Coordinates of C-alpha atoms in Angstrom, one line a residue:
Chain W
X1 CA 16.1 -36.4 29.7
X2 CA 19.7 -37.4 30.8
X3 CA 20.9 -36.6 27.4
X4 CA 19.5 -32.9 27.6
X5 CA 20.8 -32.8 31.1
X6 CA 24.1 -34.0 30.2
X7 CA 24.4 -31.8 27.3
X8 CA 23.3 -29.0 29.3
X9 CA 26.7 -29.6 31.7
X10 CA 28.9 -29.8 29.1
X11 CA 28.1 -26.5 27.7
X12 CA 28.1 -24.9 30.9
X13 CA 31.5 -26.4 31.5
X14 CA 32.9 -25.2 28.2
X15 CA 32.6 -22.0 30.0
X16 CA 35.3 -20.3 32.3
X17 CA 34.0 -20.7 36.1
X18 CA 33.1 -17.5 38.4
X19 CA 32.4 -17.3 42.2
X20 CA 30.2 -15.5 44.0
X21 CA 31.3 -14.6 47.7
X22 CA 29.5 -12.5 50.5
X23 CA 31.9 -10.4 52.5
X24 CA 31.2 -8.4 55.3
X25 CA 29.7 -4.9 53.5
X26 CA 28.0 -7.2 51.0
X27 CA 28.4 -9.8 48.0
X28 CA 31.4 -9.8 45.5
X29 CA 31.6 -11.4 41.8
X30 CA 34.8 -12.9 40.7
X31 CA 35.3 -14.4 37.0
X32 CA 37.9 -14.8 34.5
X33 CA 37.1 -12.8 32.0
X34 CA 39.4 -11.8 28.6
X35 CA 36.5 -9.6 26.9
X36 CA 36.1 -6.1 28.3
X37 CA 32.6 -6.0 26.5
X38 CA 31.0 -9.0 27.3
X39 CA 30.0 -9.3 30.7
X40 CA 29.4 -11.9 33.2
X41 CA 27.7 -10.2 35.6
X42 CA 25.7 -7.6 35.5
X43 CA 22.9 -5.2 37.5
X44 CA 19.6 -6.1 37.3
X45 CA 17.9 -3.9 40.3
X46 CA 19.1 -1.4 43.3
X47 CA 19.8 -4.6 45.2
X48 CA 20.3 -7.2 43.1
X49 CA 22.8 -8.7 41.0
X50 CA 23.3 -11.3 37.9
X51 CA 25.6 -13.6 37.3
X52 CA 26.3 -16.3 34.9
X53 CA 28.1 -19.1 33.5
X54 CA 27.7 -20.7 29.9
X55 CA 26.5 -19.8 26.6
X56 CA 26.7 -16.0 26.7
X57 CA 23.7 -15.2 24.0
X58 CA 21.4 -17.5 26.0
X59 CA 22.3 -15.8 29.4
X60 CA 22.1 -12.3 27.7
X61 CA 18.2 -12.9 26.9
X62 CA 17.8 -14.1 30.3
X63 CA 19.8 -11.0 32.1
X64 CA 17.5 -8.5 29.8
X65 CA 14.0 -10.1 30.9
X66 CA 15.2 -9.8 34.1
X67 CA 15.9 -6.2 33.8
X68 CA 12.6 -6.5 32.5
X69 CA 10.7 -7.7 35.1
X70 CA 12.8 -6.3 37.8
X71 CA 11.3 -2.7 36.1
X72 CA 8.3 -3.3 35.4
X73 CA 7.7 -4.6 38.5
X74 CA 9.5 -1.6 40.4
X75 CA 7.5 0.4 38.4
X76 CA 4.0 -0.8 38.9
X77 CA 4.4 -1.0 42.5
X78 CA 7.5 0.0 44.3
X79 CA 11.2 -0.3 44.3
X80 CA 11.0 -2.7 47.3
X81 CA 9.1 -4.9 46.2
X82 CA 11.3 -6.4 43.7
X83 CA 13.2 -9.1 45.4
X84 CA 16.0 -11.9 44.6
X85 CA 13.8 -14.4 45.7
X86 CA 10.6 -13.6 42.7
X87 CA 13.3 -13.3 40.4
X88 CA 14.5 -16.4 41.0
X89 CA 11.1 -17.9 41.0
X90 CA 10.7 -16.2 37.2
X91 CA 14.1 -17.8 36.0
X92 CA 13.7 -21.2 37.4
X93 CA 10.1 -21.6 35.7
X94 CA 12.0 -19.8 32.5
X95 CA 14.6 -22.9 32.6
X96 CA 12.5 -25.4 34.0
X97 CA 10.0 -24.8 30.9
X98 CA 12.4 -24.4 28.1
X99 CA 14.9 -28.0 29.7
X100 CA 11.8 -29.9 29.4
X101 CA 10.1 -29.0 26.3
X102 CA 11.1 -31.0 23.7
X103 CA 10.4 -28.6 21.2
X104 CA 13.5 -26.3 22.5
X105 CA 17.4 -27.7 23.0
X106 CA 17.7 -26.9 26.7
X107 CA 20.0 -23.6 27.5
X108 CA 23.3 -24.1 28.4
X109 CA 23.4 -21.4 31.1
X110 CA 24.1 -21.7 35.5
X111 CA 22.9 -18.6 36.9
X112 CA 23.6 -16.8 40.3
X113 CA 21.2 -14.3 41.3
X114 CA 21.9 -12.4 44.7
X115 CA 20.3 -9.7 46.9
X116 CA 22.6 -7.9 49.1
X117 CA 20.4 -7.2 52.3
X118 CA 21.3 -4.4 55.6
X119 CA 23.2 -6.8 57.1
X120 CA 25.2 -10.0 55.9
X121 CA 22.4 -12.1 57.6
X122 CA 19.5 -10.9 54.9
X123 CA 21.9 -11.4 52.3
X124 CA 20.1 -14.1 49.6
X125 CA 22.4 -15.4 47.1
X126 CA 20.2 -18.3 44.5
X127 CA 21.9 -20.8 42.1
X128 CA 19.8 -22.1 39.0
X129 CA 21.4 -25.0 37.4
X130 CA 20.2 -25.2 33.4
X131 CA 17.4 -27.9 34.4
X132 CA 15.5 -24.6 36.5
X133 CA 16.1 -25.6 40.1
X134 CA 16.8 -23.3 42.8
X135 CA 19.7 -23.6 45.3
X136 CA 19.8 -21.2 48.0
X137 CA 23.3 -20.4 48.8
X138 CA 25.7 -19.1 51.8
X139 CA 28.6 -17.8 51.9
X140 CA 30.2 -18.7 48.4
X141 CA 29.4 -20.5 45.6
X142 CA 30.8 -21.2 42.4
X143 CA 29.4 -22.0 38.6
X144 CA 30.8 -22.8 35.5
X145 CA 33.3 -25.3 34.1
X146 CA 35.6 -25.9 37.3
X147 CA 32.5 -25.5 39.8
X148 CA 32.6 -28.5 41.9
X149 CA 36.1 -28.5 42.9
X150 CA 36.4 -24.4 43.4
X151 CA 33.7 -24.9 45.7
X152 CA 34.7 -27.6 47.8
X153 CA 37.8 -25.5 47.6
X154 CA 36.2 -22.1 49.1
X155 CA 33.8 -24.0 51.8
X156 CA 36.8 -24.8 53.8
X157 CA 38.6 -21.1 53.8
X158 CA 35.7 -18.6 53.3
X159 CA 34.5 -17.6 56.7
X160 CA 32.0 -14.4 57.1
X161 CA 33.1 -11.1 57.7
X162 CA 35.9 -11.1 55.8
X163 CA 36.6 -7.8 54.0
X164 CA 36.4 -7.3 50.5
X165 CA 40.2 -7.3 49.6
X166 CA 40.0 -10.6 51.6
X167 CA 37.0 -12.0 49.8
X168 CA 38.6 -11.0 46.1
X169 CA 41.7 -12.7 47.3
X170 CA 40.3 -15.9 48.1
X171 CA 38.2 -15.9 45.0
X172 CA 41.8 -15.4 42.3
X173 CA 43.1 -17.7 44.1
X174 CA 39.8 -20.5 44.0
X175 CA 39.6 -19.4 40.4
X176 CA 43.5 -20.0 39.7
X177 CA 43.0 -23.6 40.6
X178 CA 43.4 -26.1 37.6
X179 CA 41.5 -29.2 37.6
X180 CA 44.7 -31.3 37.6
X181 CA 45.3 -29.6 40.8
X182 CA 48.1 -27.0 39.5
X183 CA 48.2 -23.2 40.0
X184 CA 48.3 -20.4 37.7
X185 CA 48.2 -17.1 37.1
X186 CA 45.2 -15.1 36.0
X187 CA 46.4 -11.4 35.5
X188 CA 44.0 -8.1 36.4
X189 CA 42.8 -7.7 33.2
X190 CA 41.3 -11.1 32.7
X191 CA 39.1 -10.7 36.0
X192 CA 36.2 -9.5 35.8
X193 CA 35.0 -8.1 39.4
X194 CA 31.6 -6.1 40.8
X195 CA 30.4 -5.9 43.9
X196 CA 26.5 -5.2 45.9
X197 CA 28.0 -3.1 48.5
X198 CA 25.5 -2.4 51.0
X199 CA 27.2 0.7 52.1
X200 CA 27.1 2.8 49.1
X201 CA 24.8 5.8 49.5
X202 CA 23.8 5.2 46.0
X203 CA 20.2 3.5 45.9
X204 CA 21.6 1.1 43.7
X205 CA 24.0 -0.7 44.5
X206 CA 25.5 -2.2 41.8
X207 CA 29.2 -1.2 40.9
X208 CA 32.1 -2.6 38.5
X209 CA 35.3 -2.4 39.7
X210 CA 38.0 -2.5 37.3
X211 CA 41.3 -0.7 36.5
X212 CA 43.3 1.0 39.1
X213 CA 40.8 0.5 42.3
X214 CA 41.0 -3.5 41.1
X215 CA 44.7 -3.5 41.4
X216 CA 45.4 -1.8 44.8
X217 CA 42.3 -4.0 46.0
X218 CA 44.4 -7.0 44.7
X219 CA 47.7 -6.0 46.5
X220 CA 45.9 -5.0 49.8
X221 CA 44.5 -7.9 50.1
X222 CA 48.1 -10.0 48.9
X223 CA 49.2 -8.2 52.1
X224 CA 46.6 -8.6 54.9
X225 CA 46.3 -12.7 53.8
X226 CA 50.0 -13.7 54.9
X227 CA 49.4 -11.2 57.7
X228 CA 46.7 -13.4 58.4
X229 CA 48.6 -16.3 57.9
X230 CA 50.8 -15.3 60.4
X231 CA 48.1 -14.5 62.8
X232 CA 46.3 -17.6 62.3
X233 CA 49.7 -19.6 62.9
X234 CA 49.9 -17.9 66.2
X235 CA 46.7 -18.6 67.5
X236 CA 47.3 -22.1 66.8
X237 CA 50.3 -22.4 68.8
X238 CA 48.2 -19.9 71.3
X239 CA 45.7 -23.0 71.9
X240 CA 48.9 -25.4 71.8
X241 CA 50.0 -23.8 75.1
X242 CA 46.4 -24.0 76.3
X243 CA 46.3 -27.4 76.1
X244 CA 49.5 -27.9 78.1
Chain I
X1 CA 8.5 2.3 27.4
X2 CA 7.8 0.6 24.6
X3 CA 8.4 -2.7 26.0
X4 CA 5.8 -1.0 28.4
X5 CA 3.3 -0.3 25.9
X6 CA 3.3 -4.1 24.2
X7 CA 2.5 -5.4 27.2
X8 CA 0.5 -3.2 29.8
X9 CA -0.8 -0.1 27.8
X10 CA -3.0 0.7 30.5
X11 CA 0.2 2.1 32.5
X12 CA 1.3 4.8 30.3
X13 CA 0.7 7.9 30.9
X14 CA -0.8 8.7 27.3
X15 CA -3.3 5.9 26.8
X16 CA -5.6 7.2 28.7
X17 CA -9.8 7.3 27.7
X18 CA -10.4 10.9 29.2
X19 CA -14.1 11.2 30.7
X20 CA -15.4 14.3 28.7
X21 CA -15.6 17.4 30.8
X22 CA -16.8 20.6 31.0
X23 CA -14.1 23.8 32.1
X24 CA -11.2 22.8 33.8
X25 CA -10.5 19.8 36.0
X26 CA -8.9 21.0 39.5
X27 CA -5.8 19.2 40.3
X28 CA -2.6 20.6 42.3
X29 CA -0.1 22.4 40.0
X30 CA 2.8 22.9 40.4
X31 CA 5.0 26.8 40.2
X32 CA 8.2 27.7 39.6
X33 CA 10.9 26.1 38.3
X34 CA 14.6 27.8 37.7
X35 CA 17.8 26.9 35.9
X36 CA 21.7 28.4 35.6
X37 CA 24.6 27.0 34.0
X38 CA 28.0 27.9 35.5
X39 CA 31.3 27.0 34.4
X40 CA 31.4 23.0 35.0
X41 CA 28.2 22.5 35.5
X42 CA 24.6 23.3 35.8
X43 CA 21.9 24.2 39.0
X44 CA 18.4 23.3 39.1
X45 CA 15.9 24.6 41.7
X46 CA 12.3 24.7 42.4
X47 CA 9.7 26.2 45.2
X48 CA 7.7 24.0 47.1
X49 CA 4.6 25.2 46.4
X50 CA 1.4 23.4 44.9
X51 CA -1.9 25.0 44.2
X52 CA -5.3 24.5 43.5
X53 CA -7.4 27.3 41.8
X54 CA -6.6 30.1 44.7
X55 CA -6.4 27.2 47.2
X56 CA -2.4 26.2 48.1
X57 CA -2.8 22.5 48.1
X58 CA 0.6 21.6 49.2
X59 CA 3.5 23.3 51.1
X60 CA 6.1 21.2 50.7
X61 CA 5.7 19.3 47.7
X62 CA 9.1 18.6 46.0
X63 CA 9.5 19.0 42.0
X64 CA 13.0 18.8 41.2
X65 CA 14.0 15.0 40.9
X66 CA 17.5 13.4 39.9
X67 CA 16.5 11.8 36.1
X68 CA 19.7 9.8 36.5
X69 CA 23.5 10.5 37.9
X70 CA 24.2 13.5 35.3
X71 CA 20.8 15.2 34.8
X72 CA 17.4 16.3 36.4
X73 CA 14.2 16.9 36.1
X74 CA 12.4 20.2 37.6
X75 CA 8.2 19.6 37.1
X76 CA 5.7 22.5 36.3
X77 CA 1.7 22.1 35.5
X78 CA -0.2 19.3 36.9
X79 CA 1.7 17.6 40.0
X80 CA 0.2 14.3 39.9
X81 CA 0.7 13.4 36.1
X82 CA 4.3 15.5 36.3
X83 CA 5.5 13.1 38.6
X84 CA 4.1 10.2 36.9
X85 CA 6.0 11.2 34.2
X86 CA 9.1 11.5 36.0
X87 CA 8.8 8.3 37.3
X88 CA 8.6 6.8 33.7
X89 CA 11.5 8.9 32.3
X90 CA 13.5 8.2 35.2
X91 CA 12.5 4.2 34.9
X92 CA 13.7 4.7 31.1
X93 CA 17.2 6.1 31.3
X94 CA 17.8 3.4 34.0
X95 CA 16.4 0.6 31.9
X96 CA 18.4 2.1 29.3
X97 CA 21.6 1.6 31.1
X98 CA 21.2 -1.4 32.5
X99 CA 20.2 -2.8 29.1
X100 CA 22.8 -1.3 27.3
X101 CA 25.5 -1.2 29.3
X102 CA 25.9 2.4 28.5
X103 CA 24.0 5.8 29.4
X104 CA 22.2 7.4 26.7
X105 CA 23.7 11.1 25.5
X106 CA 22.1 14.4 27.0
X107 CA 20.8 15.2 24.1
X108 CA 19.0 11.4 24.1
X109 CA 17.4 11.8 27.2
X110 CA 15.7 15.2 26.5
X111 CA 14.1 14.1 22.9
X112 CA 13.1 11.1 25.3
X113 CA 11.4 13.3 27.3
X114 CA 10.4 15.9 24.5
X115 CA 7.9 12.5 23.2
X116 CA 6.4 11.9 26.1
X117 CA 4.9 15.3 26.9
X118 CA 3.5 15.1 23.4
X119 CA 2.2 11.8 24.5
X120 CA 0.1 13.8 27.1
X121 CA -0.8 16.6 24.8
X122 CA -5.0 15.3 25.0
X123 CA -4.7 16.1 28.9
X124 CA -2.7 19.4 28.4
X125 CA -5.9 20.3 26.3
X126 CA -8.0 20.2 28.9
X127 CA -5.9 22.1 31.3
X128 CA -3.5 19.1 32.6
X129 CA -0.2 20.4 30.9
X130 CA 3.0 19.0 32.2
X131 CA 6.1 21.4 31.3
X132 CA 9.3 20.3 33.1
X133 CA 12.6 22.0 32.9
X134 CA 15.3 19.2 32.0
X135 CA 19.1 19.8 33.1
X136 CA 22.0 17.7 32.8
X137 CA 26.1 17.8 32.4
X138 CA 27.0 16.6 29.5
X139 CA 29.7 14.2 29.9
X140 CA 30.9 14.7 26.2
X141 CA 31.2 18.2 26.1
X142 CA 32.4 18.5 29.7
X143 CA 29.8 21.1 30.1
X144 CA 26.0 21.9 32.1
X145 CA 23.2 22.3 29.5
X146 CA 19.3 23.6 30.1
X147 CA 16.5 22.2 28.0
X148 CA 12.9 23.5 28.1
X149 CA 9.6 22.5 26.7
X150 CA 6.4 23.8 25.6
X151 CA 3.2 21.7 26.0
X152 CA 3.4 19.8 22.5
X153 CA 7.0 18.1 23.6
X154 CA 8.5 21.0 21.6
X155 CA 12.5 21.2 22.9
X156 CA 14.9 24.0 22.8
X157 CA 18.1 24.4 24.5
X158 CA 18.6 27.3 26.8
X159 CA 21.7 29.1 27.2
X160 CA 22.5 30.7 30.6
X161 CA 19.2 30.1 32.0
X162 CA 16.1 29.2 31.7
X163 CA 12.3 29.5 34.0
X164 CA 9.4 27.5 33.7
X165 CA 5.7 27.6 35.6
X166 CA 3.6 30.6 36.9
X167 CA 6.4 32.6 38.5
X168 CA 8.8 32.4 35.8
X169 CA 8.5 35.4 33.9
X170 CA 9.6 37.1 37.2
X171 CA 12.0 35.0 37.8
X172 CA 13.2 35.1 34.6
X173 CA 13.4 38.9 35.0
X174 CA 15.3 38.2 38.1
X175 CA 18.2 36.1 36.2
X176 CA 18.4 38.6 33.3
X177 CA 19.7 40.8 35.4
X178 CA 22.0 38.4 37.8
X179 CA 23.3 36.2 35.7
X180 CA 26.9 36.5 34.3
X181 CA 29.3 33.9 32.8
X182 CA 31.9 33.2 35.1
X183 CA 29.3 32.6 38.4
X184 CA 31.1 29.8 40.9
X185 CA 28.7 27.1 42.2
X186 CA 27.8 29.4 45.0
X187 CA 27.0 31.9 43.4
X188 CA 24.6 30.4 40.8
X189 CA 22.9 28.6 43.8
X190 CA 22.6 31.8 45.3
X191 CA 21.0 33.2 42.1
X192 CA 18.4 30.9 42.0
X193 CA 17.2 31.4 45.4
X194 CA 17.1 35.4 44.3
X195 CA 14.7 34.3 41.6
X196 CA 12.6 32.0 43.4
X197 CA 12.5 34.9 46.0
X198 CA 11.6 37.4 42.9
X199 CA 9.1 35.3 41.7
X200 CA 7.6 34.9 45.1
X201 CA 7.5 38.1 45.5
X202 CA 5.0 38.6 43.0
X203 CA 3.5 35.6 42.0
X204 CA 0.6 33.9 44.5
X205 CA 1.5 30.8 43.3
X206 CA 5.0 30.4 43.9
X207 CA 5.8 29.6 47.6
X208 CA 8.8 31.9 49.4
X209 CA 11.4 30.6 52.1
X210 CA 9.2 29.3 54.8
X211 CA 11.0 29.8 58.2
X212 CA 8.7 29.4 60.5
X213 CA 8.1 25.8 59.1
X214 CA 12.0 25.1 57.7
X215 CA 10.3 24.6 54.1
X216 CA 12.9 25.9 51.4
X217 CA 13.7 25.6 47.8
X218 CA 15.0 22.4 46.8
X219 CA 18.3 22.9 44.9
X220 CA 20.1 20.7 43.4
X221 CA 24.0 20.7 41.6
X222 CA 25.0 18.6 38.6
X223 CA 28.3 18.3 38.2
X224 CA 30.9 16.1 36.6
X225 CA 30.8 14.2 39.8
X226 CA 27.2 13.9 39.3
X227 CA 23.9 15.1 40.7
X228 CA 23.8 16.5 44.2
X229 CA 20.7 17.6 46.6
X230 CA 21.7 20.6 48.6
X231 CA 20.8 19.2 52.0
X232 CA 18.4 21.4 54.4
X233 CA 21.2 22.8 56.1
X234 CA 22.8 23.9 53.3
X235 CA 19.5 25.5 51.8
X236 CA 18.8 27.4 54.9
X237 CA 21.9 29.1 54.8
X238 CA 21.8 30.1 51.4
X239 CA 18.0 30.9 51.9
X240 CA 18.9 32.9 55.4
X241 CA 21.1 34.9 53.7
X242 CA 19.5 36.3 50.7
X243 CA 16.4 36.5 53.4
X244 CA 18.9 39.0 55.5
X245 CA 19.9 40.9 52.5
X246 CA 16.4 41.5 51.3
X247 CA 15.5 43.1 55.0
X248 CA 17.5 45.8 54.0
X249 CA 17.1 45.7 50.4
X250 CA 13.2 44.5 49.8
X251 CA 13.8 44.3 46.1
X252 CA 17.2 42.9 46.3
X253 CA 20.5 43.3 44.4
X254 CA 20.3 46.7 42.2
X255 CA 22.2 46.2 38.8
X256 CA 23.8 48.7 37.0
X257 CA 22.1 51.6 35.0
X258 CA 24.6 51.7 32.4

């Protein structure tokens, strides 16, 4: 079993990490991403979203029985009645069945499944490791190669009701993070973003940002974090004076 | 659908054992149903009216539903199994998309649809017919385009416009004679109210403006920035006026003899 397990992580970390992030009109997907045709994350209801780390023809079956049963299931009853939290039920039992039969190598996949809710407080955001566990998430979370450390890494600065330029900010930067410690660059193009923006009149809420609306994004939010920054530096030496 | 069909059969609309009968089951129907192409893009409208042998079983019953984000749907014949139908074909395109990554071409989503009224051709022979009016903007040729049906799935594409339901020969009429090629948006949703009025007018089945109750036509706009609902307001304008022009003019605009 620790073989399979350890096998498992080492496929996943083969992979190039991605972060998922709420932010105050809903939840945000960040990953490095050179193929324009190969997604990482994609829609799989009005509500929800996918996202995943690893092999990408193992997570590609898992995305399209999801769609599955995400339709199937809005069809037979109603639209909201499909929820992040049976999906994630479906996937865990998916890798929890196929990690310990012996028959099947286990799938090298980490999967994020999120539901963006009316307010940031209904917002469910799942993790499922390969071995089919379930981790409920706030906040952020990261999977993929790099997880650990991005994660530790956006627990300290993500706070809620950041704004989305904020939110992608924080995740380039989480994502730009070598494991040696050192920083580079990831251009535009490699990132792959989307975003389950509660506000969209749209009843689904899925959308891909890319291209032009992903670059002003990116330099908006450049500007408000050292105005922030600077904020934050003066409300430190605010309390300073307090304490005097 | 097929997907669907493997595993619960039961839920399409065509698999269904049909108790034998005698005559003709009674089930709502729904009326009229018009369509008009302008320049950049395409308007689909419909009456609110349901009925039930001489009975009107619904008021406000809508039958014109968004398919996806470029096309529609507009439902005449049997209400209940029409919107089932929708349902499906609207559950299709979407699982479509999502699957693919990529929406399926105009002319895709109306032989979809094309197969499954033939699916339900058994009911149709015993009076449950389904013929919807299918319009979309096709994003390829960068213009609004019509389809119709006949019960048997058969598909042709309309130019102009195109009717469907009890009321449509009048309406149909109505359109001849309105319609030009270079209408604005306005003015093609201001044409289809006409019809509907027309075919109101003369058919019992097909429901007219209703302002003591705020019902009106449903109208909806495709464009290249997708499908748009006319909201209430909007309708009773557009509704309020031609209703204003036809107190002095009962028949309404007079075309040309010549």
């Amino acid at each position: 079993m620790a073989d399979r397990a350890e096998y498992a992580r080492k496929g996943i970390a083969r992979g190039r990490s991605l972060v998922v992030l709420q932010y105050a009109d809903g939840i945000v997907f960040v990953g490095e991403n050179p193929s324009r045709a190969l997604h990482k994350f994609s829609e799989i209801y009005d509500r929800i979203g996918f996202a995943a780390a690893g092999k990408y023809n193992e997570y590609e079956n898992l995305r399209i029985g999801g769609v599955r049963y995400a339709d199937l299931r809005g069809y037979t009853y109603d639209r909201d009645d499909v929820t992040a939290r049976g999906l994630a039920n479906v996937y865990a039992q998916t890798l929890g069945t196929i990690f310990s039969s012996q028959a099947e190598k286990p799938y090298e996949v980490e999967l994020v499944v999120a539901e963006v809710g009316d307010s940031p407080d209904s917002d469910q955001i799942y993790r499922l490791p390969h071995d089919g566990s379930i981790v409920d998430e706030h906040g952020s979370v990261a999977v993929g190669g790099n997880a650990e450390q991005i994660s530790g890494y956006l627990d300290q600065r993500h706070r809620d009701g950041m704004t989305l330029a904020e939110a992608l900010k924080l995740a380039v930067q989480a994502l730009s993070r070598d494991t040696n410690g050192s920083e580079r660059e990831i251009p535009a193009e490699r990132l792959e973003v989307a975003v389950l923006d509660r506000t969209r009149p749209q009843q689904r809420k899925f959308k891909r940002i890319v291209g032009g609306q992903l670059s002003r994004l990116l330099d908006s939010g450049a500007g408000a974090a050292s105005a922030e920054s600077e904020s934050a530096a003066e409300t430190e030496t605010d309390s300073g004076s307090d304490e005097e | 659908m097929d997907f669907l069909g493997e595993h619960q059969p039961e839920m399409l609309p065509g698999n269904r054992q049909l108790p034998p009968v005698q005559g003709v089951i009674e089930a709502p129907h729904g009326t009229t149903i018009v369509a008009v192409t302008f320049p950049g893009g395409v308007v689909l409208a419909g009456d609110r009216r349901a009925t039930m042998g001489n009975m009107i079983a619904q008021r406000d019953i809508e039958k014109v539903f968004p398919a996806d984000e470029y096309s529609a749907v507009g439902i005449a014949g049997t209400a209940g199994l029409a919107v089932e139908m929708v349902k499906l074909f609207q559950l299709e395109l979407e699982h479509f998309e999502k699957v693919e990554g990529a929406q399926l071409s105009l002319e895709g989503k109306a032989n979809r649809l094309s197969t499954m009224i033939r699916s339900n051709l058994g009911m149709a022979m015993q009076g449950l017919a389904v013929v919807p009016l299918f319009a979309g903007y096709d994003v390829d040729r960068g213009r609004g385009r019509i389809f119709s049906y006949d019960v048997t799935g058969g598909r042709s594409e309309e130019r102009n416009y195109a009717t469907t339901g009890s009321g449509s020969v009048f309406a149909r009429g109505a359109m001849k004679k309105l319609f030009r090629d270079d209408l604005t948006e306005e003015q093609a949703t201001t044409l289809v109210v006409q019809a509907l009025y027309d075919a109101a007018d003369d058919d019992s089945a097909t429901g007219g403006p209703d302002v003591a109750r705020r019902i009106y036509p449903i109208i909806t706009v495709i464009t290249e920035d997708g499908f748009r609902r006319l909201g209430e307001d909007e309708a009773a304008e557009l509704a309020g006026s031609v209703l204003q022009a036809r107190l002095e003019q009962p028949d309404g605009p007079r075309a040309a003899l010549l």
